[in-house]
Amino acid sequence: RVPLLQAAGKKNSFNLIGLTEAELKETFVRGDGPGGQATNKTNNCVVLKHIPSGIVVKCHQTRSVEQNRKIAREILQEKVDLFYKGEDSDVFKEKKASEKKKQEKKRRAKENLERKKHFKEMQQLDKK
């Protein structure tokens, strides 16, 4: 089972709950991670908080503040949608479908490996 707020990511859902700027509190902080002086001296990490739900998103994926603001809003919108709609959310359904597809692919790969192993064993027996 997927924890609800971890299902948010980069999804292409158009049926999300809308956010207004009045509900958001935006701050800029120094990012962390690799980047050296460029990271240590610039406040291009965006911290976005949805005040009614208390959900906080921190985005430092690019060096551009504007791109980080856009990405943070997209992620926050998905998380808020998950928070209010739960398992009825498009984001949750999409994540669940992709996990099911991944498990099916894994199962098929395992079956193919077993077939190959069985085939090699049969070849070994035929040689003897």
C-alpha positions as a Python dict, from the first residue, in 0.01 Angstrom:
ca = {
    (1, 'R'): (0, 0, 0),
    (2, 'V'): (132, 344, -98),
    (3, 'P'): (135, 618, 167),
    (4, 'L'): (-85, 894, 28),
    (5, 'L'): (152, 1189, 35),
    (6, 'Q'): (439, 989, -113),
    (7, 'A'): (236, 922, -427),
    (8, 'A'): (274, 1284, -540),
    (9, 'G'): (544, 1344, -792),
    (10, 'K'): (551, 1429, -1158),
    (11, 'K'): (206, 1326, -1274),
    (12, 'N'): (-1, 1456, -1564),
    (13, 'S'): (-335, 1507, -1391),
    (14, 'F'): (-568, 1785, -1494),
    (15, 'N'): (-840, 1714, -1238),
    (16, 'L'): (-652, 1856, -937),
    (17, 'I'): (-779, 2087, -666),
    (18, 'G'): (-691, 2448, -746),
    (19, 'L'): (-474, 2659, -518),
    (20, 'T'): (-499, 3032, -463),
    (21, 'E'): (-202, 3252, -379),
    (22, 'A'): (-381, 3365, -59),
    (23, 'E'): (-359, 3006, 74),
    (24, 'L'): (17, 2986, 15),
    (25, 'K'): (313, 3109, 214),
    (26, 'E'): (634, 3121, 12),
    (27, 'T'): (988, 3160, 144),
    (28, 'F'): (1328, 3133, -18),
    (29, 'V'): (1613, 2962, 162),
    (30, 'R'): (1957, 2831, 80),
    (31, 'G'): (1946, 2490, -76),
    (32, 'D'): (2150, 2192, 30),
    (33, 'G'): (2338, 1920, -150),
    (34, 'P'): (2604, 1939, -421),
    (35, 'G'): (2682, 2268, -593),
    (36, 'G'): (2950, 2427, -378),
    (37, 'Q'): (2964, 2805, -371),
    (38, 'A'): (2669, 2843, -608),
    (39, 'T'): (2448, 2661, -358),
    (40, 'N'): (2596, 2818, -47),
    (41, 'K'): (2551, 3182, -154),
    (42, 'T'): (2212, 3188, -328),
    (43, 'N'): (1862, 3159, -185),
    (44, 'N'): (1706, 2971, -475),
    (45, 'C'): (1541, 2691, -278),
    (46, 'V'): (1165, 2748, -256),
    (47, 'V'): (970, 2646, 55),
    (48, 'L'): (597, 2655, -11),
    (49, 'K'): (334, 2600, 261),
    (50, 'H'): (-36, 2543, 207),
    (51, 'I'): (-178, 2720, 514),
    (52, 'P'): (-521, 2543, 542),
    (53, 'S'): (-376, 2189, 531),
    (54, 'G'): (-30, 2259, 673),
    (55, 'I'): (146, 2075, 387),
    (56, 'V'): (499, 2200, 317),
    (57, 'V'): (698, 2146, -3),
    (58, 'K'): (1066, 2226, -46),
    (59, 'C'): (1198, 2247, -403),
    (60, 'H'): (1561, 2292, -509),
    (61, 'Q'): (1567, 2098, -835),
    (62, 'T'): (1715, 2372, -1053),
    (63, 'R'): (1931, 2681, -1012),
    (64, 'S'): (1647, 2906, -1125),
    (65, 'V'): (1415, 3048, -860),
    (66, 'E'): (1130, 3082, -1110),
    (67, 'Q'): (1153, 2719, -1222),
    (68, 'N'): (1171, 2604, -859),
    (69, 'R'): (861, 2813, -779),
    (70, 'K'): (670, 2651, -1064),
    (71, 'I'): (779, 2296, -974),
    (72, 'A'): (700, 2354, -604),
    (73, 'R'): (348, 2469, -691),
    (74, 'E'): (288, 2163, -909),
    (75, 'I'): (406, 1923, -639),
    (76, 'L'): (210, 2107, -369),
    (77, 'Q'): (-105, 2097, -580),
    (78, 'E'): (-72, 1720, -618),
    (79, 'K'): (-9, 1672, -245),
    (80, 'V'): (-306, 1889, -151),
    (81, 'D'): (-522, 1694, -396),
    (82, 'L'): (-409, 1368, -231),
    (83, 'F'): (-470, 1514, 114),
    (84, 'Y'): (-831, 1608, 42),
    (85, 'K'): (-938, 1336, -205),
    (86, 'G'): (-735, 1045, -67),
    (87, 'E'): (-764, 728, -273),
    (88, 'D'): (-1012, 895, -511),
    (89, 'S'): (-738, 1126, -636),
    (90, 'D'): (-613, 1090, -995),
    (91, 'V'): (-255, 1111, -868),
    (92, 'F'): (-309, 814, -635),
    (93, 'K'): (-480, 609, -907),
    (94, 'E'): (-198, 681, -1153),
    (95, 'K'): (68, 585, -899),
    (96, 'K'): (-116, 263, -816),
    (97, 'A'): (-150, 175, -1187),
    (98, 'S'): (222, 232, -1249),
    (99, 'E'): (312, 13, -950),
    (100, 'K'): (86, -263, -1081),
    (101, 'K'): (251, -236, -1423),
    (102, 'K'): (596, -253, -1262),
    (103, 'Q'): (503, -564, -1063),
    (104, 'E'): (367, -731, -1377),
    (105, 'K'): (693, -656, -1561),
    (106, 'K'): (892, -802, -1272),
    (107, 'R'): (676, -1117, -1271),
    (108, 'R'): (724, -1167, -1646),
    (109, 'A'): (1101, -1122, -1616),
    (110, 'K'): (1111, -1382, -1338),
    (111, 'E'): (909, -1628, -1550),
    (112, 'N'): (1144, -1579, -1845),
    (113, 'L'): (1444, -1642, -1623),
    (114, 'E'): (1287, -1965, -1497),
    (115, 'R'): (1217, -2077, -1857),
    (116, 'K'): (1577, -2009, -1960),
    (117, 'K'): (1705, -2198, -1657),
    (118, 'H'): (1479, -2494, -1735),
    (119, 'F'): (1586, -2488, -2102),
    (120, 'K'): (1957, -2499, -2006),
    (121, 'E'): (1893, -2790, -1772),
    (122, 'M'): (1717, -2979, -2054),
    (123, 'Q'): (2014, -2912, -2284),
    (124, 'Q'): (2253, -3048, -2022),
    (125, 'L'): (2045, -3364, -1989),
    (126, 'D'): (2036, -3412, -2368),
    (127, 'K'): (2418, -3390, -2391),
    (128, 'K'): (2462, -3669, -2134),
}
